[in-house]
Amino acid sequence: MKKINLLLMLSTIGVLSCTSDYEKAELTINTEDMTRIVKEFSSDDFRGRKPFTVGEEKAVDFLIKEYKRIGLEPANNGSYIQEVPMVEVTDIPNERMKIRFWNSAIELKYKDDFVAFSKQLVDKISIKNAPLVFAGYGIVAPEYNWNDYKDLDVKGKVVVVLVNDPGFGSEDKSFFKGNEMTYYGRWTYKYEEAARQGAKGILIIHENEPAGYPWSVVLSGALIPKLYLKAEDNYMSMCAMEGWLTLNAAKELFSMAGLQFEEIKEKAKTPGFKAISLKSRLSFEMMSQHRFAISKNVVGVLPGTTRADEVIIYSSHWDHLGVGTAINGDSIYNGAVDNGTSTAWMLEIAEAFTSLKKRPARTIMIFSPTSEEQGLLGSKYYAENPIYPLNKTVANINNDLLLPYGPYNDIMITGHGQSELDDYLAKYAPEYGRYILPDPNPHTGMYYRADHFSFARVGVPALFARGNCDSREFGKDWALKKEKDWLNNNYHKPADQYDPQTWNFEGIVEDAQIMFRLGYDLANSDYFPKWKEGSEFKEVRERYLKP
Ligand SMILES: [Zn+2]
């Protein structure tokens, strides 16, 4: 603790010695620029910015033009582009999934009862009479002494699992992380684990609360073609079928097997839970089409002066969902908040940095990854193919879903307590009239659902923080209602579009200023912020940083 205090003191002295340069730079962050950026970036002309469409070309061209205007240099061997090889898979599932019990059968209906897809690059997936087994949360976590697959052979079987982790709804912080979701609670983890166990397929039971989003979000994600990073083995090591069941379908399935869903669910939360046969067999077929293509990350830098090999990365994904199912006569998913406002936030921070007369010691990278919406693919690719070595990557500061509803008193940290970056923010917050607020909904696992996670999982301390819960003008209830309304009416819908009547960028300006301050201090320091005790990312970072 002593060490960091000393460093924070030193960095404060650094700020004081060039106050006017810093303050002038900070003033370049303004609502006019942000409005212009979001308006254009989320216009219908950009067709929802979907990878491999004309929308990608427009978005990438726009970003390069902005990077040049701001004065960023190309980051990747003279280019602003990092190519990301991917494969696009279109699943064409059968409308019915047949489940046979010893004396009866049911048919589940696509979209109403289940969704299914496959990562395996084959033309046809065929599952015939695969036994169904309920494997609790589908988690193997040695550090919590937990193994839902203990003594269970799932080869050739389809596992049915619960969403989230056993700590959901618990106040006990030592049981997983209590109500805060761990990575074990994420569907990506559950698919990976089922594949490691050799299961033929996996179906996750959807529930609004523990998932953190309604069935409509699962559905809209399932109906569009899926993107994956190109893989050597064409994903033949993954399950043949991945998917979700609605809660109602799951209840029916359990009751047909003579089991009571709620009762079994409670049992699955207790240590020593043993997987249960669902006394049924599943048959299902699905056709699949795939094509290989290359999408683009956009990367620019302001090179540092004396520690140019060390980098601080700001990020905000450029992609969104493209053109899709029309809602209220509108089929363009503009993605103005997701992720237009964060893009404006990032570009304005970049401009503040390039406006400095005295460039910082460390390099600042401005990073617009592709395909966040398809599973953080662009950032994952970067983390696996970094332009600057990871042990020289000081921090990642990412944003997603910045709400344009004016200034906030809070600065909400998602994944609060993970790294020392929280302490930097806590130090500046009062100067900006803000206070730190740990994300009040840690059970939704947001820390694992945006691009900073790609950096965290390879050990780079990553911060995801924004004003969200306490409007300076209208208070907490109002802010909560605005967020809720936005999630219900706009999130991943064509209605996520720029609205000159109701939008106010002042809060995003303040979010940009405080993150500029954090990056500025880090960029003039020689300190590498650490993960805190108890963070699941601490160990991998320490391995990298070993001399
Ligand atoms: Zn987003």
JSON list of C-alpha atoms and ligand atoms in Angstrom, two decimals, residues 317 338-339 372-373 400-401, ligand 1:
[
{"chain": "A", "resi": 317, "resn": "HIS", "atom": "CA", "xyz": [-15.64, -1.69, -30.17]},
{"chain": "A", "resi": 338, "resn": "ASP", "atom": "CA", "xyz": [-23.72, 0.47, -28.32]},
{"chain": "A", "resi": 339, "resn": "ASN", "atom": "CA", "xyz": [-21.08, 1.57, -29.06]},
{"chain": "A", "resi": 372, "resn": "GLU", "atom": "CA", "xyz": [-17.46, -7.46, -29.83]},
{"chain": "A", "resi": 373, "resn": "GLU", "atom": "CA", "xyz": [-21.11, -8.31, -30.29]},
{"chain": "A", "resi": 400, "resn": "ASP", "atom": "CA", "xyz": [-19.32, 0.13, -23.64]},
{"chain": "A", "resi": 401, "resn": "LEU", "atom": "CA", "xyz": [-22.90, 1.42, -23.34]},
{"chain": "B", "resi": 1, "resn": "ZN", "atom": "ZN", "xyz": [-21.21, -3.02, -26.84]}
]
